[in-house]
PDB file of C-alpha atoms (C1' of nucleotides) in Angstrom:
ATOM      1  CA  UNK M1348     -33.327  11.022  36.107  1.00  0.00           C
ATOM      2  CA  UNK M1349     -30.053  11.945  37.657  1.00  0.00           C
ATOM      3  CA  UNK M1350     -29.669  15.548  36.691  1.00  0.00           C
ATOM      4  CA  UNK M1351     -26.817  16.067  39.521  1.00  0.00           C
ATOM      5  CA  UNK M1352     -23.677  17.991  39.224  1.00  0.00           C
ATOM      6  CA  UNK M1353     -21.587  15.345  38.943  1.00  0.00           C
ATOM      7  CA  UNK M1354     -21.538  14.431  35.720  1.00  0.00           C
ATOM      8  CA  UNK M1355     -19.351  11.891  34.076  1.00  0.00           C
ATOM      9  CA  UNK M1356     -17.186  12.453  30.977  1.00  0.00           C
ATOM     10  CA  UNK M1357     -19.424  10.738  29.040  1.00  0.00           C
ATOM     11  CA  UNK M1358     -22.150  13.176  29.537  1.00  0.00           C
ATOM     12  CA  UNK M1359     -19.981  15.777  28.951  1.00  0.00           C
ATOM     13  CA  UNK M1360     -19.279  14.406  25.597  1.00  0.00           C
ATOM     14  CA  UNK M1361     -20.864  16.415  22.380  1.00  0.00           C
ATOM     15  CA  UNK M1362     -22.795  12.974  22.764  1.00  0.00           C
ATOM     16  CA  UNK M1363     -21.600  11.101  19.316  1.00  0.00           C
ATOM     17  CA  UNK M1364     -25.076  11.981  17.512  1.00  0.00           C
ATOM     18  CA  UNK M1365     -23.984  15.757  17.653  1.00  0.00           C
ATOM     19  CA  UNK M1366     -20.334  14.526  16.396  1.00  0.00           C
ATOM     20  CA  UNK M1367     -21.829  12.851  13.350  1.00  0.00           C
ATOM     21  CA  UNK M1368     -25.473  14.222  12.567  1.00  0.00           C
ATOM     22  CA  UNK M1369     -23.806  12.783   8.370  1.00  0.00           C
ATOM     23  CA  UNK M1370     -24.114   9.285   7.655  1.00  0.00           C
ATOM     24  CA  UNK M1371     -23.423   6.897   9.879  1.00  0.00           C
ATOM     25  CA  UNK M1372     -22.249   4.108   9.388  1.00  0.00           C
ATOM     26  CA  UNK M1373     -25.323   1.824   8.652  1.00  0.00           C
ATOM     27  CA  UNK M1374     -23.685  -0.078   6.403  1.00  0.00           C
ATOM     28  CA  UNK M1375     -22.626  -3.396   8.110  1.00  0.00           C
ATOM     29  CA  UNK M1376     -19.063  -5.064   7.181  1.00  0.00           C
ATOM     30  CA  UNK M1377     -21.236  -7.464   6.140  1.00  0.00           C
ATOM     31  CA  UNK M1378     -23.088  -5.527   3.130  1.00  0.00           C
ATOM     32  CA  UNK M1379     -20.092  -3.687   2.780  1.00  0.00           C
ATOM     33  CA  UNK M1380     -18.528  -6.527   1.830  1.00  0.00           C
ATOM     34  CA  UNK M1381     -21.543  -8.148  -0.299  1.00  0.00           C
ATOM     35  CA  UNK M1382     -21.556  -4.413  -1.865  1.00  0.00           C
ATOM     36  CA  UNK M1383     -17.480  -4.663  -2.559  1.00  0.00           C
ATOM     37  CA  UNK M1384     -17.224  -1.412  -0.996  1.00  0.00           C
ATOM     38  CA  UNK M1385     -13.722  -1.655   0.766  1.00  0.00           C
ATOM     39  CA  UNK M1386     -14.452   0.150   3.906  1.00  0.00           C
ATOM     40  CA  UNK M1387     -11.381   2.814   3.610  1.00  0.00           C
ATOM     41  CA  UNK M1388     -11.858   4.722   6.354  1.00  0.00           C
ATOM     42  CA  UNK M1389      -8.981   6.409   7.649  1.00  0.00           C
ATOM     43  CA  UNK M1390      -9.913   7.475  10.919  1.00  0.00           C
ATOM     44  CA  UNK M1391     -13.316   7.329  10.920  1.00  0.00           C
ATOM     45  CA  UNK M1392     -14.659   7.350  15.074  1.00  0.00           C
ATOM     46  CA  UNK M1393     -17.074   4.982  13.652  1.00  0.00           C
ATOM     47  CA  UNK M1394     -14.489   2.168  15.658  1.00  0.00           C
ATOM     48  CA  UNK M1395     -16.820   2.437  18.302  1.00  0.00           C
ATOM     49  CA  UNK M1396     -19.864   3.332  17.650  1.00  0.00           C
ATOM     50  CA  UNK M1397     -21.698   1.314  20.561  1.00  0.00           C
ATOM     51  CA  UNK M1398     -20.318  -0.247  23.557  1.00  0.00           C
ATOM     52  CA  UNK M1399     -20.750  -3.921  21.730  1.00  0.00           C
ATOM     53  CA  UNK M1400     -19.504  -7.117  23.304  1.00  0.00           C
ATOM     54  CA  UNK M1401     -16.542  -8.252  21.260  1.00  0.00           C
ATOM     55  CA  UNK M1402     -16.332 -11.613  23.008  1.00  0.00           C
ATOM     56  CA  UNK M1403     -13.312 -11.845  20.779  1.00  0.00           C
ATOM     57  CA  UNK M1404     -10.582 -10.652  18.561  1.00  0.00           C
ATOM     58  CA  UNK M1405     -10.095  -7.080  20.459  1.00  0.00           C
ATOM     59  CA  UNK M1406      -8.619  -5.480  17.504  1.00  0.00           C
ATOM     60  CA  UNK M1407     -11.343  -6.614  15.256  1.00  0.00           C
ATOM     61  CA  UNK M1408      -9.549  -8.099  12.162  1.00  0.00           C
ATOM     62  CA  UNK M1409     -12.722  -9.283  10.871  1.00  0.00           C
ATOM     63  CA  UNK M1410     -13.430  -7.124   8.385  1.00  0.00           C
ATOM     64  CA  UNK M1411     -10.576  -8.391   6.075  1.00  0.00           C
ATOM     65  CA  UNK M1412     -11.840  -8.195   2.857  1.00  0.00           C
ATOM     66  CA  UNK M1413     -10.499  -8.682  -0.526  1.00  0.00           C
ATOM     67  CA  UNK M1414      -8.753  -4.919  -1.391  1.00  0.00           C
ATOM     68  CA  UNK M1415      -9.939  -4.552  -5.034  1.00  0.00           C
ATOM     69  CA  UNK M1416      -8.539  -1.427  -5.676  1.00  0.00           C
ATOM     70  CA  UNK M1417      -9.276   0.392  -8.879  1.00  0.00           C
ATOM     71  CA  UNK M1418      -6.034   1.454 -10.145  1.00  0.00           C
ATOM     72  CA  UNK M1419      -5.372   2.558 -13.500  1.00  0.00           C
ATOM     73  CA  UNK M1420      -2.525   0.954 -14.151  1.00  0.00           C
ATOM     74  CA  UNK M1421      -2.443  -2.210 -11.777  1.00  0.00           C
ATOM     75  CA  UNK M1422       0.007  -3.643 -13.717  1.00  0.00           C
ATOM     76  CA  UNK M1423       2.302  -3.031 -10.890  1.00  0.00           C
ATOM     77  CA  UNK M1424       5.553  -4.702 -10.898  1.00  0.00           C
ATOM     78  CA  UNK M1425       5.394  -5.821  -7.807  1.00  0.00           C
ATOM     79  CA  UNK M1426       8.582  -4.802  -6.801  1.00  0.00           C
ATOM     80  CA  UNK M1427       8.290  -3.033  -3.261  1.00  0.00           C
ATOM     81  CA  UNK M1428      11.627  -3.920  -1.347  1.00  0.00           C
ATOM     82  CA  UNK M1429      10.426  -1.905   1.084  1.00  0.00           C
ATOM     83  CA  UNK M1430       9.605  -4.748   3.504  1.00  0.00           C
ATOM     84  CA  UNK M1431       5.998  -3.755   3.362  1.00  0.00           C
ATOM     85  CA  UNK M1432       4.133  -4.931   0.857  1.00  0.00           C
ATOM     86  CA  UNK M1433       0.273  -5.935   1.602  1.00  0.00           C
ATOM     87  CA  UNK M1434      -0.132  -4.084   4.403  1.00  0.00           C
ATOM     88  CA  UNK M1435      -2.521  -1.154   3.270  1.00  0.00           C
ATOM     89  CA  UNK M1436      -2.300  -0.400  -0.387  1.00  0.00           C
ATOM     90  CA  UNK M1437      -4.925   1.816  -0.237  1.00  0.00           C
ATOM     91  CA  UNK M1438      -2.695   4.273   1.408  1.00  0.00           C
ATOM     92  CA  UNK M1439       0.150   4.036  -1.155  1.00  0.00           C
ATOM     93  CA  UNK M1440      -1.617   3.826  -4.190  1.00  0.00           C
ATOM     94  CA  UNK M1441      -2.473   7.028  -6.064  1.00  0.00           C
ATOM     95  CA  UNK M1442      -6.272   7.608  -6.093  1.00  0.00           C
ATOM     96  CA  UNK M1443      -7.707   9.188  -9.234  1.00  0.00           C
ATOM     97  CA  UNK M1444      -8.849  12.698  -8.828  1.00  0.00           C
ATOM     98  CA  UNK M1445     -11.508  13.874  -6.688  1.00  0.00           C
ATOM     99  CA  UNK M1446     -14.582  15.407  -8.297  1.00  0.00           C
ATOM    100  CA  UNK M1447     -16.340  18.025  -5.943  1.00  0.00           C
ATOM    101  CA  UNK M1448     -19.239  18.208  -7.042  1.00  0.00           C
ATOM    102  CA  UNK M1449     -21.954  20.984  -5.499  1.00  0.00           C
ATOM    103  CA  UNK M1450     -23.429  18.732  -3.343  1.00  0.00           C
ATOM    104  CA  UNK M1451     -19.874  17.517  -2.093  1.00  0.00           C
ATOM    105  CA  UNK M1452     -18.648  21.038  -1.212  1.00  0.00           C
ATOM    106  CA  UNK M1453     -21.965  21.552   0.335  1.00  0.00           C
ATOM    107  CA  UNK M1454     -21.466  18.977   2.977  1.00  0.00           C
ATOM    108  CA  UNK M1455     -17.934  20.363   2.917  1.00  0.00           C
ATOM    109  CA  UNK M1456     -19.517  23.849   3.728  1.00  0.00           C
ATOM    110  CA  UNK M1457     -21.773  22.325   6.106  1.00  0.00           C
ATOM    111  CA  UNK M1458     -18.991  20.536   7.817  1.00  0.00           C
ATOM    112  CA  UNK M1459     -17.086  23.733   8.564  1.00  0.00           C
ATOM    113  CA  UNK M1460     -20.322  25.314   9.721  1.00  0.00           C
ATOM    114  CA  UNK M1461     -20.695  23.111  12.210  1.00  0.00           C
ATOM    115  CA  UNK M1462     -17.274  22.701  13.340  1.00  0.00           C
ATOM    116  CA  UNK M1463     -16.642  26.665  13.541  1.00  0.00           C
ATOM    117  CA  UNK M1464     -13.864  28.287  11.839  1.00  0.00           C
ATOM    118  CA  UNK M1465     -11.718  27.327  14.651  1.00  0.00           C
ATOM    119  CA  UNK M1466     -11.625  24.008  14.555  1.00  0.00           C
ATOM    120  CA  UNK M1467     -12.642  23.400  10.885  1.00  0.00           C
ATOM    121  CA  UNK M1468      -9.379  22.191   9.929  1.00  0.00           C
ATOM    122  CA  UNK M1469      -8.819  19.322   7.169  1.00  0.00           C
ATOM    123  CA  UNK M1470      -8.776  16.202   9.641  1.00  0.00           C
ATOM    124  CA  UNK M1471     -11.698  17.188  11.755  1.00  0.00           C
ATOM    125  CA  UNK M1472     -13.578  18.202   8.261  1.00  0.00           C
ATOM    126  CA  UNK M1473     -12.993  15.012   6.644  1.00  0.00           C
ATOM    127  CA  UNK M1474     -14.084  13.302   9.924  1.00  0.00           C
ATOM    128  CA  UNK M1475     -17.738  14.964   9.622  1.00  0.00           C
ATOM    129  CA  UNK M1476     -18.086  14.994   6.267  1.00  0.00           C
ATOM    130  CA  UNK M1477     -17.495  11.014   6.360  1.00  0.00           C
ATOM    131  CA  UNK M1478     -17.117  10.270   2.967  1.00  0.00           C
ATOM    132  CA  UNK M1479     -15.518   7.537   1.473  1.00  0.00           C
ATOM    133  CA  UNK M1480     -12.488   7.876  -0.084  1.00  0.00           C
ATOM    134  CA  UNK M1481     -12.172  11.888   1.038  1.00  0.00           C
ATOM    135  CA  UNK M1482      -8.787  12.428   1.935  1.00  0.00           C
ATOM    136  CA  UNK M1483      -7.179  14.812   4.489  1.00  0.00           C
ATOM    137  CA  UNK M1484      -5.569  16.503   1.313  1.00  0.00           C
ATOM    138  CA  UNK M1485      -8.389  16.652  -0.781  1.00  0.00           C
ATOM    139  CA  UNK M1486     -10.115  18.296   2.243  1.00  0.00           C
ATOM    140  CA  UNK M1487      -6.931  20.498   2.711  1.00  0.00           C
ATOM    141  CA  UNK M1488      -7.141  21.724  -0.584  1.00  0.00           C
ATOM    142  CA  UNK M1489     -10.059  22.117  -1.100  1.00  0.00           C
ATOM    143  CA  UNK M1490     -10.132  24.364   1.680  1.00  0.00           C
ATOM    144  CA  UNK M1491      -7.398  26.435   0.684  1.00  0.00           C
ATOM    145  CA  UNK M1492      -9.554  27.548  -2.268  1.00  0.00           C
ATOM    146  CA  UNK M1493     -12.441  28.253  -0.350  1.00  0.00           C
ATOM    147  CA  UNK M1494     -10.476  30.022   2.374  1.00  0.00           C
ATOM    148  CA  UNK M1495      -9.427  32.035  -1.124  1.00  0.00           C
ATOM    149  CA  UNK M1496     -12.947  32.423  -2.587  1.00  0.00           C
ATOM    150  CA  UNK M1497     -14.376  33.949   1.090  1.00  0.00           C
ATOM    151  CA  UNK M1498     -11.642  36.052   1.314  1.00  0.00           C
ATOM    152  CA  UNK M1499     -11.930  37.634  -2.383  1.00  0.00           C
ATOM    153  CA  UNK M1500     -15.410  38.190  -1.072  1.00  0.00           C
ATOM    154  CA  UNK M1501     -15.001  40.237   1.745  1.00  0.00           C
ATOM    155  CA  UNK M1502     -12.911  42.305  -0.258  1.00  0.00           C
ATOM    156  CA  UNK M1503     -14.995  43.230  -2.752  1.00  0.00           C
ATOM    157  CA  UNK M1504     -18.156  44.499  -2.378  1.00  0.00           C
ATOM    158  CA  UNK M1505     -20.723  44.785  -4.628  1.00  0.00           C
ATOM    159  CA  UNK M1506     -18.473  47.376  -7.074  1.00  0.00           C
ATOM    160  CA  UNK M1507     -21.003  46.655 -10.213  1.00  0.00           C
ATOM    161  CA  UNK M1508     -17.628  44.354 -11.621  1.00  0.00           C
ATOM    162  CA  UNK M1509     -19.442  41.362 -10.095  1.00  0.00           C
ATOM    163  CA  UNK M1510     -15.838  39.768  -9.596  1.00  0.00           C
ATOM    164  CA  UNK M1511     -15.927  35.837 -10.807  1.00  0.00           C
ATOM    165  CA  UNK M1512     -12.866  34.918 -10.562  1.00  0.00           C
ATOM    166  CA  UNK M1513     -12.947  32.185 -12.398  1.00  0.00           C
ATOM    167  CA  UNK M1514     -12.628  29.007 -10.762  1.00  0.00           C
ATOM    168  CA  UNK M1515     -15.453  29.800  -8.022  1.00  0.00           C
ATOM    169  CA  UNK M1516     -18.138  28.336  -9.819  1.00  0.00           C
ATOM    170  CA  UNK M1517     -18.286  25.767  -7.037  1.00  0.00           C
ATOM    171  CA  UNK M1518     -18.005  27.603  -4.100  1.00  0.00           C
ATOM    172  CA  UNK M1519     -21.073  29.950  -5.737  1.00  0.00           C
ATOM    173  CA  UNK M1520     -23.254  27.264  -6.121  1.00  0.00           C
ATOM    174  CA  UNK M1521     -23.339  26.873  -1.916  1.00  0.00           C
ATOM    175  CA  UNK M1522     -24.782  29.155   0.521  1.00  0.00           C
ATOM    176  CA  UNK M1523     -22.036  30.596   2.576  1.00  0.00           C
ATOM    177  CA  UNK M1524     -23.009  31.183   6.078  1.00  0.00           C
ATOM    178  CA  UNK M1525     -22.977  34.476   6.828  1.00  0.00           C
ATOM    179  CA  UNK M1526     -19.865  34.575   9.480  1.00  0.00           C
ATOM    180  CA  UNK M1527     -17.884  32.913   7.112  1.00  0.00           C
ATOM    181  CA  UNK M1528     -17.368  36.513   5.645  1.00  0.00           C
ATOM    182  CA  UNK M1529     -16.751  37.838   9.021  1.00  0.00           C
ATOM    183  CA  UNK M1530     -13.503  40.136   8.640  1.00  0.00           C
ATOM    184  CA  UNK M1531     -12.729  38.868  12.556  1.00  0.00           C
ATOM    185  CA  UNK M1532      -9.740  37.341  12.306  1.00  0.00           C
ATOM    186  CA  UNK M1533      -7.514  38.577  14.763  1.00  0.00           C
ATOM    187  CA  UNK M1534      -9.920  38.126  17.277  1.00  0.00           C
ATOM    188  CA  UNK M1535     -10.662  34.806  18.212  1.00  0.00           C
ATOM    189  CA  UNK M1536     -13.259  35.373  21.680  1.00  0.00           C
ATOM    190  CA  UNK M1537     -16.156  34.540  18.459  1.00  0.00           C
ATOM    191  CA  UNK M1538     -17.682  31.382  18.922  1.00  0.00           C
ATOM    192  CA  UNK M1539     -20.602  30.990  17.152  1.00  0.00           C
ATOM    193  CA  UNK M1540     -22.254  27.503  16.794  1.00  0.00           C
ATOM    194  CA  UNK M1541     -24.447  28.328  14.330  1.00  0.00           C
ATOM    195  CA  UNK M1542     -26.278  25.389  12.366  1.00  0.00           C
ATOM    196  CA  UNK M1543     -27.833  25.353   9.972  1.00  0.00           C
ATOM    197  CA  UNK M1544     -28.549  21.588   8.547  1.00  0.00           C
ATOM    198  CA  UNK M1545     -31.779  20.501   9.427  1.00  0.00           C
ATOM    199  CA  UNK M1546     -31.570  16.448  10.260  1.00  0.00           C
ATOM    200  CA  UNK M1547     -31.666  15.590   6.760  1.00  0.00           C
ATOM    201  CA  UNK M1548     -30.836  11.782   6.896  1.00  0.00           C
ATOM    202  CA  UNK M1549     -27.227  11.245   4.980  1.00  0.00           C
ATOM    203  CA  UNK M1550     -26.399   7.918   4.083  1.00  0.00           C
ATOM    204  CA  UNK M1551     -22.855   7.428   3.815  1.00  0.00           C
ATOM    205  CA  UNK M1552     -21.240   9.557   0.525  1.00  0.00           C
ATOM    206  CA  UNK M1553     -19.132   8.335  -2.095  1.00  0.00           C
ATOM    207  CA  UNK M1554     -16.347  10.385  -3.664  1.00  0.00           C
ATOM    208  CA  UNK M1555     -17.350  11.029  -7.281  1.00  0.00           C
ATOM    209  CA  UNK M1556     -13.722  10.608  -9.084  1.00  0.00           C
ATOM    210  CA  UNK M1557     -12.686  10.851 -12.684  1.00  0.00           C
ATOM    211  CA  UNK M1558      -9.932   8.563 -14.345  1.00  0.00           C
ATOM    212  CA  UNK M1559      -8.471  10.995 -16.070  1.00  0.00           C
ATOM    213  CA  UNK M1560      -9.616  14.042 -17.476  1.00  0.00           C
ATOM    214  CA  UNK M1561      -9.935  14.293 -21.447  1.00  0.00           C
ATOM    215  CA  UNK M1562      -9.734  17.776 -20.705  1.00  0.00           C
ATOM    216  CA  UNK M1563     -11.426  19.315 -23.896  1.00  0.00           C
ATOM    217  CA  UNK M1564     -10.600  22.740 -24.620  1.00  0.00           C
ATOM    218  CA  UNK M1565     -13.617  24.561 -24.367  1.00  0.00           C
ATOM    219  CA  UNK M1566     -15.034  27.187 -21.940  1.00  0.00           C
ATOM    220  CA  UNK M1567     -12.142  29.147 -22.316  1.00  0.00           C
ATOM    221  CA  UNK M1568     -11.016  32.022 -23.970  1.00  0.00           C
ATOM    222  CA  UNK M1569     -12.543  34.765 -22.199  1.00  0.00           C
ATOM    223  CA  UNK M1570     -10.372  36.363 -19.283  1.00  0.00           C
ATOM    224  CA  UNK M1571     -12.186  39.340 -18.611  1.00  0.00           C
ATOM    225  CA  UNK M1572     -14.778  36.861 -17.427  1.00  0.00           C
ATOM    226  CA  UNK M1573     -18.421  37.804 -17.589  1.00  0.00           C
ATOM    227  CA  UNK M1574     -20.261  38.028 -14.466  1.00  0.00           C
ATOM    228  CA  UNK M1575     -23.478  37.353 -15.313  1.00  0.00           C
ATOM    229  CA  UNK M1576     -23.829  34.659 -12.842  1.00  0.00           C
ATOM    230  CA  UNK M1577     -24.411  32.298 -15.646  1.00  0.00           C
ATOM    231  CA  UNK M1578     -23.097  29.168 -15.475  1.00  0.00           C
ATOM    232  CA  UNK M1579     -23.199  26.220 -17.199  1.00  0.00           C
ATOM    233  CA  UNK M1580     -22.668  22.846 -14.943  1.00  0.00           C
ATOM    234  CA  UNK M1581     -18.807  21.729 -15.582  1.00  0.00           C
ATOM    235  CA  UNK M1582     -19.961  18.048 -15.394  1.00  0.00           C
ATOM    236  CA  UNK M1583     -22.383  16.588 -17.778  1.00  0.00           C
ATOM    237  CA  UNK M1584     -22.129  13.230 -17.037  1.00  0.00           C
ATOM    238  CA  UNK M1585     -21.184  11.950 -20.891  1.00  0.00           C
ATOM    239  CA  UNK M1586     -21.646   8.244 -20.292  1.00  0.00           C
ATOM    240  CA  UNK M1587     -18.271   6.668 -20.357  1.00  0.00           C
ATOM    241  CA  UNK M1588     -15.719   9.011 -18.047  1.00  0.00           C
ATOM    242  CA  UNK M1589     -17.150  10.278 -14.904  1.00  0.00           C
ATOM    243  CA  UNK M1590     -16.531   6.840 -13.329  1.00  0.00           C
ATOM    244  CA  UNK M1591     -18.780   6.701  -9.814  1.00  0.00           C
ATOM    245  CA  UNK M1592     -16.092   4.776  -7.746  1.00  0.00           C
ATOM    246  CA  UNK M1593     -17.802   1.682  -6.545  1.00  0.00           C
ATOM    247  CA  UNK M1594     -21.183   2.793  -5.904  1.00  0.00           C
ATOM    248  CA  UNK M1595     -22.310  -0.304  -4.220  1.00  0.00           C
ATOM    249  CA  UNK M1596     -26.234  -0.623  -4.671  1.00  0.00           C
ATOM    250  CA  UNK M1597     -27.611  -1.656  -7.978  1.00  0.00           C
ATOM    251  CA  UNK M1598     -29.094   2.088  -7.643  1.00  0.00           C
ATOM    252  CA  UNK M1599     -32.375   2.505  -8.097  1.00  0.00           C
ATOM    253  CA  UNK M1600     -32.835   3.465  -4.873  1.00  0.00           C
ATOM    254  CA  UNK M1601     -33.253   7.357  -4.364  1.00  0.00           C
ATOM    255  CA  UNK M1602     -32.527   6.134  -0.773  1.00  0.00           C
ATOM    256  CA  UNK M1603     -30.728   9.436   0.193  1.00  0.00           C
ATOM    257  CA  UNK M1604     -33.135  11.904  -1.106  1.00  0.00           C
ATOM    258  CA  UNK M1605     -31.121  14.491  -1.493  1.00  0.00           C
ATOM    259  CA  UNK M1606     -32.951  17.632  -0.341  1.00  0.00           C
ATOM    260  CA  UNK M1607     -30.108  19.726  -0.499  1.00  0.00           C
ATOM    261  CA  UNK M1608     -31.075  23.072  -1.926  1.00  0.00           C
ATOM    262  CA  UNK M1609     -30.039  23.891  -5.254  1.00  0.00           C
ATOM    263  CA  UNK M1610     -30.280  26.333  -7.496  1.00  0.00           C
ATOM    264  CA  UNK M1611     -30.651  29.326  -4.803  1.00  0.00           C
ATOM    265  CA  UNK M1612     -29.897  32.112  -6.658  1.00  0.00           C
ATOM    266  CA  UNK M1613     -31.369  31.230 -10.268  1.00  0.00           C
ATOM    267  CA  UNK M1614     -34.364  33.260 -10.303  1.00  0.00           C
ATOM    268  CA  UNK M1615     -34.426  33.614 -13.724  1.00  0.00           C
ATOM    269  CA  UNK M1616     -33.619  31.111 -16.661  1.00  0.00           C
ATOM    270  CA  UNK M1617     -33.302  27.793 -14.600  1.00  0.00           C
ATOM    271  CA  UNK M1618     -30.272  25.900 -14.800  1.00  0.00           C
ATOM    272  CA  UNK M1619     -28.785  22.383 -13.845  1.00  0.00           C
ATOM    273  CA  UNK M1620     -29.787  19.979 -12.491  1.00  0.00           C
ATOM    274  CA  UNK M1621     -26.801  18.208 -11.454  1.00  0.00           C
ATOM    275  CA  UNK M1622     -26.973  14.347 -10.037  1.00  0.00           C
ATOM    276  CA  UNK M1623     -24.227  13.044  -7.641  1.00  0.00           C
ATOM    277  CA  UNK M1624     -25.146   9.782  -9.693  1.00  0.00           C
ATOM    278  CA  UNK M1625     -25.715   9.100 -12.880  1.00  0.00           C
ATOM    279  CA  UNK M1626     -29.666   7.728 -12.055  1.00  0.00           C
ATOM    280  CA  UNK M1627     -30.417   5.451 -14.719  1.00  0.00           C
ATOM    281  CA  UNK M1628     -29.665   8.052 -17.845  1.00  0.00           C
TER     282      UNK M1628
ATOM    283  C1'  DA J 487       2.064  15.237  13.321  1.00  0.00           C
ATOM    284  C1'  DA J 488      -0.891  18.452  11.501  1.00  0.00           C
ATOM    285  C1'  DG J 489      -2.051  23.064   9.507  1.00  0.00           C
ATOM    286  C1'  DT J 490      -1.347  27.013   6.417  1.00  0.00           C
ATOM    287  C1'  DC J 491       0.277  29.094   2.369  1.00  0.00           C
ATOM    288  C1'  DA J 492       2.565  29.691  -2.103  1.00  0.00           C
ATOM    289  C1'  DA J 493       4.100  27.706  -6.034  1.00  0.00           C
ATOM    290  C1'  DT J 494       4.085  24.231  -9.275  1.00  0.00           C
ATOM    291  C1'  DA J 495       2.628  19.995 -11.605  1.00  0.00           C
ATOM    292  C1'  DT J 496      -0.769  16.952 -13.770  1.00  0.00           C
TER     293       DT J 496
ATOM    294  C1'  DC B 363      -9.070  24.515 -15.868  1.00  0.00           C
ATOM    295  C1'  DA B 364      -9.651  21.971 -11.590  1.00  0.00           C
ATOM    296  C1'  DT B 365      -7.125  19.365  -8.345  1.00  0.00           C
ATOM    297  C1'  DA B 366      -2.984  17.379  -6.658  1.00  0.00           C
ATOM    298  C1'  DT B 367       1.398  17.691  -4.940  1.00  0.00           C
ATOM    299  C1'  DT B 368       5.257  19.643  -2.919  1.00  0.00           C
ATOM    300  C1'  DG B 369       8.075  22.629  -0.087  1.00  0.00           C
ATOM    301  C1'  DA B 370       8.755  25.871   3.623  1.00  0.00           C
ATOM    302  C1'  DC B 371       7.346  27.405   7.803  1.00  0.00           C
ATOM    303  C1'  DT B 372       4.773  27.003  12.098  1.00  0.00           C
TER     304       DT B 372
END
DNA sequence: AAGTCAATAT
DNA sequence: CATATTGACT
């Protein structure tokens, strides 16, 4: 009831629900540990999430788990005379590839949304989107493309080509918010908060990533690209690639519900219906 | 250190 | 082909 001026920092604060309306962290070192799901997190906020007594051990070495990292090769050699050697693998080793799937770039989209172009920037990105195993590169590339994709867009406008340039079959299957394709860019007086995410109830994400890809030579050939909007999903899960990193619960669970919209723009002839997970198939 | 961009590699 | 990685510059 103290609605005075003199408000403390904290109240100034975006108040840590607006900072991370995706997936907390519910998970408890505990079941993260009973789930084998190394907590990676870079430099998640999640450190403090509540002001929690900590009788001891301030820097909270507790959640020393076993690292089972899933590398390819682990036959390692073991030869790292670089006086470091268990210290934190999991920033060394290589991680396979990153699969961004739609509903991955979505949260990616939403992410920048809700950051505003100004500060969406790879860090701050892969701090909202909060998903495991998302690194600041993936994030940084990622956004390169998109930055890419939006551009090509405001450029062309609606010249009966259509204009797919190829690789944007991602970025098309994602609403972009409309000042995304706002030509402002010398001008930088534009904030606009915008949001868009209703409070749909994230439970913390997984990275989707592949091995290696096979990489079958199919669904090429054709340069002058056909712009019918039609679009096959890139990733059927076979059965034996497509390797879900660690997904901790026995599954089963459609605990997240994903109500993200899909399929926006496929009024006619429906199309994919593309699972994060592979759900029991 | 972190971000952007272009080019190149896997 | 989709990402990753690297280098140069900021």
């Amino acid at each position: 009831m103290r609605e005075e001026d003199s408000k403390t920092w904290e109240e100034e604060l975006p108040s840590l629900n607006e900072l991370m309306p995706l997936s907390q962290t519910l998970i408890t070192p505990h079941l993260a540990i009973a789930f084998d799901i190394t907590t990676t997190t870079p430099d998640n906020f999640q450190r403090h999430l509540h002001h929690r007594q900590l009788p001891t051990t301030p820097s909270n070495p507790t959640i020393h788990t076993q690292h089972q990292q899933q590398q390819p090769s682990s036959a390692d050699s073991g030869d790292f005379g670089s006086g470091n050697g268990a210290d934190e693998p999991a920033r060394t080793l290589k991680r396979p590839r990153l699969v961004w799937t739609p509903q991955l770039h979505k949260r990616f989209v939403d992410a920048v949304a809700h950051l505003g172009i100004k500060s969406a920037v790879p860090k701050t990105i892969m701090q909202f989107m909060s998903v495991d195993g998302l690194t600041r590169e993936n994030v940084a590339s990622h956004l390169q493309k998109y930055r890419l994709y939006l551009k090509r867009m405001q450029g062309l406008s609606s010249g009966g080509g259509g204009g797919d340039a190829a690789t944007d079959h991602l970025f098309a299957s994602s609403p972009v918010p409309p000042h995304f394709l706002q030509q402002g860019r010398t001008n930088s007086d534009h904030f606009l908060p915008f949001v868009q995410v209703p409070a749909i109830q994230h439970h913390h994400q997984m990275a989707a990533v592949q091995h290696h890809q096979p990489q079958f030579h199919r669904q090429a050939g054709h340069l002058g690209s056909r712009p019918n909007g039609h679009y096959e999903h890139p990733f059927l899960s076979r059965q034996s690639q497509q390797q879900v990193h660690r997904i901790g619960a026995p599954m089963h669970s459609p605990v997240a519900g994903y109500v993200e919209d899909m399929g926006s723009e496929n009024a006619s002839g429906g199309r994919k219906i593309l699972t994060l997970f592979p759900t029991g198939d």
